[in-house]
Short mmCIF file of C-alpha atoms in Angstrom, two decimals:
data_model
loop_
_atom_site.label_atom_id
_atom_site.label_comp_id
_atom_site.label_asym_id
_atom_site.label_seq_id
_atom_site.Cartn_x
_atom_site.Cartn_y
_atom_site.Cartn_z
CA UNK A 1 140.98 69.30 235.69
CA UNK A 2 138.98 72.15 236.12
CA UNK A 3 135.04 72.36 235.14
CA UNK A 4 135.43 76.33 236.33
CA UNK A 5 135.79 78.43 233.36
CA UNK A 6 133.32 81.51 232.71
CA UNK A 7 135.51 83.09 229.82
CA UNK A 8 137.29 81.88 226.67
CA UNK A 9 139.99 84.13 225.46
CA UNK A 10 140.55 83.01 221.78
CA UNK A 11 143.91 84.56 220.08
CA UNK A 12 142.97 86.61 216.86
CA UNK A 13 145.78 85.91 214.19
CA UNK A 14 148.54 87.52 213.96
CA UNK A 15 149.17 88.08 217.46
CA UNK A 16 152.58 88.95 219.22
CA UNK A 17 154.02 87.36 221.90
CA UNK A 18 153.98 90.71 223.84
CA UNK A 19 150.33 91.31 223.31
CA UNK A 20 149.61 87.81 224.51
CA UNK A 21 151.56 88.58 227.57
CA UNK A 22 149.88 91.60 228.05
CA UNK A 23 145.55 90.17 227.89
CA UNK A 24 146.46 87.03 229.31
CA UNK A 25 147.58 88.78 232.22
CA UNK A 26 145.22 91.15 232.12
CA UNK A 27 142.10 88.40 231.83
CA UNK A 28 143.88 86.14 234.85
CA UNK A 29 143.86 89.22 237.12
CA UNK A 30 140.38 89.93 236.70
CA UNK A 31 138.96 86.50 236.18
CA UNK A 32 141.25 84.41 237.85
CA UNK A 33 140.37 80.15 237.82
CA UNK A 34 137.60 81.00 235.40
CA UNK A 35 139.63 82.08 232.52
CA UNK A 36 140.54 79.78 229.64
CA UNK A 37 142.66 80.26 226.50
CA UNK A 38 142.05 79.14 223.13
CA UNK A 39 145.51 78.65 221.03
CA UNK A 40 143.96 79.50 217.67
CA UNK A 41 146.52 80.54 214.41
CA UNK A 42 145.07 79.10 211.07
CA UNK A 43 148.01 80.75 209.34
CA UNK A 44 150.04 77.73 209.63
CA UNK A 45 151.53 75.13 211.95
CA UNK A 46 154.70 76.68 212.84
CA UNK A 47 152.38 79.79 214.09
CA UNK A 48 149.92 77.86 215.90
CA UNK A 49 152.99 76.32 217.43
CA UNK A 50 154.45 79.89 218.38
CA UNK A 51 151.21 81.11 220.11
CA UNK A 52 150.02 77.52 222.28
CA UNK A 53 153.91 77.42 223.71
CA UNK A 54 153.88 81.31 224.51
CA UNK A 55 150.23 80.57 226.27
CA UNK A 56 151.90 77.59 227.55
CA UNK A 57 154.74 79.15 229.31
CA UNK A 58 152.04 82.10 230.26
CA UNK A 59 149.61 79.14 231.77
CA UNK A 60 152.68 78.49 234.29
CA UNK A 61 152.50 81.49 236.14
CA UNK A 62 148.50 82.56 235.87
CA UNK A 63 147.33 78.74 235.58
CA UNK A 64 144.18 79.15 233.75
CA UNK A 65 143.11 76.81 231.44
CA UNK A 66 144.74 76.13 227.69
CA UNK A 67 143.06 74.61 224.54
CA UNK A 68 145.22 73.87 221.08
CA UNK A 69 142.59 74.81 218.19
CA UNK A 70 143.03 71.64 215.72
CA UNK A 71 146.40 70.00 216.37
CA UNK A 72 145.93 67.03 218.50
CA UNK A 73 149.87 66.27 218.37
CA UNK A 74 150.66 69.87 220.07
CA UNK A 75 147.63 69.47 222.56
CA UNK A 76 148.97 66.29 224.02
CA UNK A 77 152.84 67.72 224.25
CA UNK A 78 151.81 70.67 226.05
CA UNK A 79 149.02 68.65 228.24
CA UNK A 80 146.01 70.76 226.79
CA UNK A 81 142.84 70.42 225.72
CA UNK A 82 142.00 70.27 222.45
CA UNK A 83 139.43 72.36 220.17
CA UNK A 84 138.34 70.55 217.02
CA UNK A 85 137.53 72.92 214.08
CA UNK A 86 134.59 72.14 211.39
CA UNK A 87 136.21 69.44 209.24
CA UNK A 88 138.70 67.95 211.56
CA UNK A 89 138.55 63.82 211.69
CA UNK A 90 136.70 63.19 215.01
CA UNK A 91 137.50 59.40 215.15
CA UNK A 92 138.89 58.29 217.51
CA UNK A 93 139.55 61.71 219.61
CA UNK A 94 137.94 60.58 222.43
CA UNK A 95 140.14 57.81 223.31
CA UNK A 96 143.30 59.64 222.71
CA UNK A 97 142.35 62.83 224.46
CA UNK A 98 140.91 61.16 227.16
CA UNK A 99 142.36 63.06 229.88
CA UNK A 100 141.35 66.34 228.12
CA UNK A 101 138.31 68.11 227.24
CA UNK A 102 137.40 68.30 223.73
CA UNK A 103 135.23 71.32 222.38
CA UNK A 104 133.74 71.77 218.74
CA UNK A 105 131.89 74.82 217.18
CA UNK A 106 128.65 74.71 217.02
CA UNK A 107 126.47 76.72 214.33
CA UNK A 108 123.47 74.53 214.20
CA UNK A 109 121.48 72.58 216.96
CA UNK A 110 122.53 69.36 214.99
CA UNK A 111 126.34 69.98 216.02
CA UNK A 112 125.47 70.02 219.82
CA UNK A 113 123.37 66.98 219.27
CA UNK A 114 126.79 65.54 217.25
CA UNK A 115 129.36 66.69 219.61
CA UNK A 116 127.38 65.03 222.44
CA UNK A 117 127.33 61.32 220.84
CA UNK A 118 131.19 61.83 220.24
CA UNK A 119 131.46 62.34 223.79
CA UNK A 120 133.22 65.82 223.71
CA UNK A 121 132.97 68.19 226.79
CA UNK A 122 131.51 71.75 224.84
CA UNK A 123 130.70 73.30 222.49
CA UNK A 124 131.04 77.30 221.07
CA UNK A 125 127.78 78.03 219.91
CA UNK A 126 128.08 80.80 217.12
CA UNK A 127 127.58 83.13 216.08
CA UNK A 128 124.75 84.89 218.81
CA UNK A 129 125.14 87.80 217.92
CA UNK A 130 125.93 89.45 214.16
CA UNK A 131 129.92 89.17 213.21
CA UNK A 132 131.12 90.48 209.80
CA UNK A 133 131.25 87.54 207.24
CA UNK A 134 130.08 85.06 210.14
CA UNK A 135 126.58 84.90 209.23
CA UNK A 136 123.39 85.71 210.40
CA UNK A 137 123.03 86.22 214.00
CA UNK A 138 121.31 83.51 215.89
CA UNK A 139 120.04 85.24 218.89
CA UNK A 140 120.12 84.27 222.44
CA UNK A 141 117.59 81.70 222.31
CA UNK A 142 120.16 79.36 219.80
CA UNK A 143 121.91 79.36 223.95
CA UNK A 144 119.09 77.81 225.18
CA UNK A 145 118.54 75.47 222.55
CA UNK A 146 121.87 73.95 222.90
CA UNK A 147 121.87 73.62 227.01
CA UNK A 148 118.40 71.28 226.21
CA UNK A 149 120.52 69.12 223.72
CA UNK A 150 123.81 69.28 225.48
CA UNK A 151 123.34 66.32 227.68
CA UNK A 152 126.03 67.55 230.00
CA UNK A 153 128.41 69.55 228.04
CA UNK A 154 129.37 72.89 228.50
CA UNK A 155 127.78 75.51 226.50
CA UNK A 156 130.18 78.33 225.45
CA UNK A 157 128.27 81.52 223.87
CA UNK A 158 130.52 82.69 221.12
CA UNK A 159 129.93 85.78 218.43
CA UNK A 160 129.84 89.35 218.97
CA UNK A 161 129.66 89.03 222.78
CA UNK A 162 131.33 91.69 225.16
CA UNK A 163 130.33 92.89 229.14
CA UNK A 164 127.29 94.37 228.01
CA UNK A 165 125.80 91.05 226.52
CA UNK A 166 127.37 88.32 228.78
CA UNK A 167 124.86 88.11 230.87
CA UNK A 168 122.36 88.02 228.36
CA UNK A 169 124.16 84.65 227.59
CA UNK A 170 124.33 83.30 231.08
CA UNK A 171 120.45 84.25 231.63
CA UNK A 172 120.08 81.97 228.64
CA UNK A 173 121.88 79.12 229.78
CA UNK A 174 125.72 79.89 229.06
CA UNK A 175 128.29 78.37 230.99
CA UNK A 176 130.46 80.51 229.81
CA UNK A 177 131.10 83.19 227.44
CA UNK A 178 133.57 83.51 224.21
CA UNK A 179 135.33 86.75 223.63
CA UNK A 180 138.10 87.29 220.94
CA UNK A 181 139.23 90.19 218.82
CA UNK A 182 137.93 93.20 221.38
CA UNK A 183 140.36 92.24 224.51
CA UNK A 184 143.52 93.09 221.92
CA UNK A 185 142.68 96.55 221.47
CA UNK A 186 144.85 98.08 224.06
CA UNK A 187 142.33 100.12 226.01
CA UNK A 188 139.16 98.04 226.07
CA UNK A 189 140.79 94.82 227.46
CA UNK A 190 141.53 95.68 231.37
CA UNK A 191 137.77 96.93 231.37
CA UNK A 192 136.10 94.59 229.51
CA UNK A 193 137.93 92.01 232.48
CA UNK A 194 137.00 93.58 235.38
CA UNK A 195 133.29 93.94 234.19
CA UNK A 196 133.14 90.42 232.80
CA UNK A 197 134.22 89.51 236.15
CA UNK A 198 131.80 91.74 237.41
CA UNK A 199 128.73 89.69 236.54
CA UNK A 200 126.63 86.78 238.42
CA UNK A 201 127.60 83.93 236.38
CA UNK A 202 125.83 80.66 237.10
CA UNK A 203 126.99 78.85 240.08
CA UNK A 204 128.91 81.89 240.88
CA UNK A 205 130.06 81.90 245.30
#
């Protein structure tokens, strides 16, 4: 599998199958083999199902990377990866998945330092910058924090972040960078792409 990905589209709730058409092919365009795509629908399991086969049928024809947010059952049918919310049963995920990468959030330097003895592959450290109702903002330097504890994993900067503060987040030690409700509005997400794309992310040819 690939290690490549700079960006991690999440889907916001709610979303239609014609808007996922519509960013997913806007973010592979831009970003290519360093976009991935995080199935998320808390709503329920017939709507997570909707949205992680519509990004799996999309993931055919722009073959970026696809994680299933809490559903280990759906991850393995449609060969994903699998995201494991706060709260989730981690026994034994390693095993199962292990053809997959597992990521975890991260709000505290504890959870990297957790995530890393259960052998998962990253982790979305949140929230860097303020998000309504997310709590306070931990600043850049939580990124840093979590590369020293990561033993390996990838650190994925989540909360708040758009073009004008990825880099910020690679400069801290990112591997890549989180973005979710701001590509859906219709007219930011084709330039928020191209300038993500637009920046010297580590390791980038």
């Amino acid at each position: 599998m690939s290690h490549a990905f700079r960006v991690l589209l999440v889907t916001p709730e709610g979303v239609t199958d014609e808007a996922l058409a519509r960013v997913v092919g806007q973010a592979a365009a831009a970003l290519g083999p360093r976009l991935a795509v995080q199935a998320r629908a808390k709503g329920s399991p017939a709507e997570l199902a909707r949205v992680a086969h519509r990004l799996a049928s999309l993931r055919e024809r722009h073959a970026f990377e696809l994680f299933v947010n809490g559903d280990v059952a759906l991850a393995e049918q449609l060969a994903a990866h699998l995201h494991v919310p706060g709260g989730m049963p981690r026994e034994g995920l390693r095993e199962r998945m292990r053809d997959a990468w597992i990521s975890c959030p991260a709000h505290h330097d504890i959870d990297v330092v957790d995530a890393a003895e259960a052998g998962f592959d990253a982790v979305l450290v949140s929230p860097i910058l303020a998000v309504p109702g997310k709590g306070a903002a931990r600043g850049f330097a939580a990124i840093t924090r979590a590369k020293t504890l990561a033993r390996g994993m990838r650190v994925v900067a989540l909360g708040g972040i758009d073009a004008s503060t990825a880099g910020d987040c690679y400069t801290a030690g990112a591997d890549a960078v989180a973005v979710m409700r701001a590509p859906f509005a219709e007219a930011a997400a084709p330039t928020l792409f191209a300038d993500l794309a637009g920046l010297g992310w580590p390791g980038r040819e």
